[in-house]
Amino acid sequence: MEYKYIVASIVYSLIGIAILGISFWVFEKITPENVWKEIIEKQNTALAIVSAAFMIAIALIISSAIHS
């Protein structure tokens, strides 16, 4: 078994998670309201769905970039 593939997978996963976190932080900054406050305190379901869709879309972009 080649350990370099396992290490590469771990490194790419960490980079992908970091990019996903940074992109969500940017999403948080460009929206007019505090996303977490709206979702948790005000139970804004529509914003939760938009945030989830954003996270899934960015994750798909990152995974396809890493895979190719």
Coordinates of N, CA and C in Angstrom, one line a residue:
M1 N 0.8 -1.2 0.0 CA 0.0 0.0 0.0 C 0.9 1.2 0.0
E2 N 0.5 2.2 -0.8 CA 1.3 3.4 -1.0 C 0.8 4.5 0.0
Y3 N 1.7 4.9 0.9 CA 1.3 5.9 1.9 C 1.2 7.3 1.3
K4 N 1.9 7.5 0.1 CA 1.8 8.8 -0.5 C 0.4 9.2 -0.9
Y5 N -0.4 8.2 -1.3 CA -1.7 8.4 -1.8 C -2.6 8.8 -0.5
I6 N -2.4 8.1 0.6 CA -3.1 8.4 1.8 C -2.8 9.9 2.3
V7 N -1.5 10.2 2.3 CA -1.1 11.5 2.7 C -1.6 12.6 1.7
A8 N -1.6 12.3 0.4 CA -2.1 13.3 -0.5 C -3.6 13.5 -0.3
S9 N -4.4 12.4 0.0 CA -5.8 12.5 0.2 C -6.1 13.4 1.5
I10 N -5.3 13.2 2.5 CA -5.5 13.9 3.7 C -5.1 15.4 3.5
V11 N -4.0 15.7 2.8 CA -3.7 17.1 2.5 C -4.7 17.7 1.7
Y12 N -5.2 17.1 0.6 CA -6.2 17.7 -0.3 C -7.5 17.9 0.5
S13 N -7.8 17.0 1.4 CA -9.0 17.1 2.2 C -8.9 18.3 3.1
L14 N -7.8 18.5 3.8 CA -7.6 19.7 4.6 C -7.6 21.0 3.8
I15 N -7.0 21.0 2.7 CA -7.1 22.2 1.8 C -8.5 22.5 1.4
G16 N -9.2 21.4 1.0 CA -10.6 21.6 0.6 C -11.5 22.2 1.7
I17 N -11.3 21.6 2.9 CA -12.0 22.1 4.1 C -11.7 23.6 4.4
A18 N -10.4 23.9 4.3 CA -10.0 25.3 4.5 C -10.6 26.3 3.5
I19 N -10.6 25.9 2.2 CA -11.2 26.7 1.2 C -12.7 26.8 1.4
L20 N -13.4 25.7 1.8 CA -14.8 25.8 2.1 C -15.1 26.7 3.2
G21 N -14.3 26.7 4.3 CA -14.5 27.6 5.4 C -14.3 29.0 5.0
I22 N -13.2 29.3 4.3 CA -13.0 30.7 3.8 C -14.1 31.2 2.9
S23 N -14.6 30.3 2.0 CA -15.7 30.8 1.1 C -17.0 31.0 1.9
F24 N -17.2 30.2 3.0 CA -18.4 30.5 3.8 C -18.2 31.8 4.6
W25 N -17.0 32.0 5.0 CA -16.7 33.3 5.8 C -17.0 34.5 4.8
V26 N -16.5 34.4 3.6 CA -16.8 35.5 2.6 C -18.3 35.6 2.4
F27 N -19.0 34.5 2.3 CA -20.5 34.5 2.1 C -21.1 35.2 3.3
E28 N -20.6 34.9 4.5 CA -21.1 35.6 5.7 C -20.9 37.1 5.7
K29 N -19.8 37.5 5.2 CA -19.4 38.9 5.1 C -20.2 39.7 4.1
I30 N -20.6 39.1 2.9 CA -21.2 39.8 1.9 C -22.8 39.8 2.1
T31 N -23.3 39.0 2.9 CA -24.7 39.0 3.2 C -25.0 40.1 4.2
P32 N -26.2 40.8 4.1 CA -26.5 41.9 4.9 C -26.7 41.6 6.4
E33 N -27.2 40.4 6.7 CA -27.5 40.0 8.0 C -26.5 38.9 8.5
N34 N -26.4 38.7 9.8 CA -25.6 37.6 10.3 C -26.3 36.3 10.0
V35 N -25.7 35.4 9.2 CA -26.4 34.2 8.8 C -26.7 33.3 9.9
W36 N -25.7 33.0 10.8 CA -26.0 32.1 11.9 C -27.1 32.6 12.9
K37 N -27.1 34.0 13.1 CA -28.1 34.5 13.9 C -29.5 34.3 13.3
E38 N -29.6 34.6 12.0 CA -30.9 34.4 11.3 C -31.3 32.9 11.4
I39 N -30.4 32.0 11.2 CA -30.8 30.6 11.1 C -31.1 30.1 12.5
I40 N -30.3 30.3 13.5 CA -30.5 29.8 14.8 C -31.6 30.5 15.6
E41 N -31.5 31.8 15.7 CA -32.4 32.5 16.6 C -33.7 32.8 15.9
K42 N -33.7 33.1 14.7 CA -35.0 33.5 14.0 C -35.6 32.4 13.2
Q43 N -34.9 31.2 13.2 CA -35.4 30.0 12.5 C -35.7 30.3 11.1
N44 N -34.8 31.0 10.4 CA -35.0 31.3 9.0 C -34.7 30.1 8.1
T45 N -35.7 29.3 7.7 CA -35.5 28.1 7.0 C -35.0 28.4 5.6
A46 N -35.5 29.4 4.9 CA -35.0 29.7 3.6 C -33.5 30.1 3.5
L47 N -33.1 30.8 4.5 CA -31.6 31.1 4.6 C -30.8 29.9 4.9
A48 N -31.3 29.0 5.7 CA -30.6 27.7 5.9 C -30.5 26.9 4.7
I49 N -31.6 26.9 3.8 CA -31.5 26.1 2.6 C -30.5 26.8 1.6
V50 N -30.5 28.1 1.5 CA -29.6 28.8 0.6 C -28.1 28.5 1.1
S51 N -27.9 28.6 2.4 CA -26.6 28.3 3.0 C -26.1 26.9 2.7
A52 N -27.0 26.0 2.8 CA -26.7 24.6 2.6 C -26.4 24.4 1.1
A53 N -27.2 25.0 0.2 CA -26.9 24.9 -1.2 C -25.6 25.5 -1.6
F54 N -25.3 26.6 -1.0 CA -24.0 27.3 -1.2 C -22.8 26.3 -0.8
M55 N -22.9 25.7 0.4 CA -21.9 24.8 0.9 C -21.7 23.6 0.0
I56 N -22.8 23.0 -0.5 CA -22.8 21.9 -1.4 C -22.2 22.3 -2.7
A57 N -22.5 23.4 -3.3 CA -22.0 23.9 -4.5 C -20.5 24.1 -4.5
I58 N -20.0 24.8 -3.4 CA -18.6 25.0 -3.3 C -17.9 23.7 -3.0
A59 N -18.5 22.8 -2.3 CA -17.8 21.5 -2.0 C -17.7 20.7 -3.3
L60 N -18.7 20.7 -4.2 CA -18.6 20.1 -5.5 C -17.5 20.7 -6.4
I61 N -17.4 22.0 -6.4 CA -16.4 22.6 -7.1 C -15.0 22.2 -6.6
I62 N -14.8 22.3 -5.3 CA -13.5 21.9 -4.7 C -13.2 20.4 -5.0
S63 N -14.2 19.5 -4.9 CA -13.9 18.1 -5.1 C -13.6 17.8 -6.6
S64 N -14.2 18.5 -7.5 CA -13.9 18.3 -8.9 C -12.5 18.9 -9.2
A65 N -12.2 20.0 -8.6 CA -10.8 20.6 -8.8 C -9.7 19.7 -8.3
I66 N -10.0 19.0 -7.1 CA -9.0 18.2 -6.5 C -8.9 16.8 -7.3
H67 N -10.0 16.3 -7.8 CA -10.1 15.0 -8.4 C -9.4 15.1 -9.8
S68 N -9.5 16.2 -10.5 CA -9.0 16.3 -11.9 C -7.5 16.7 -11.9

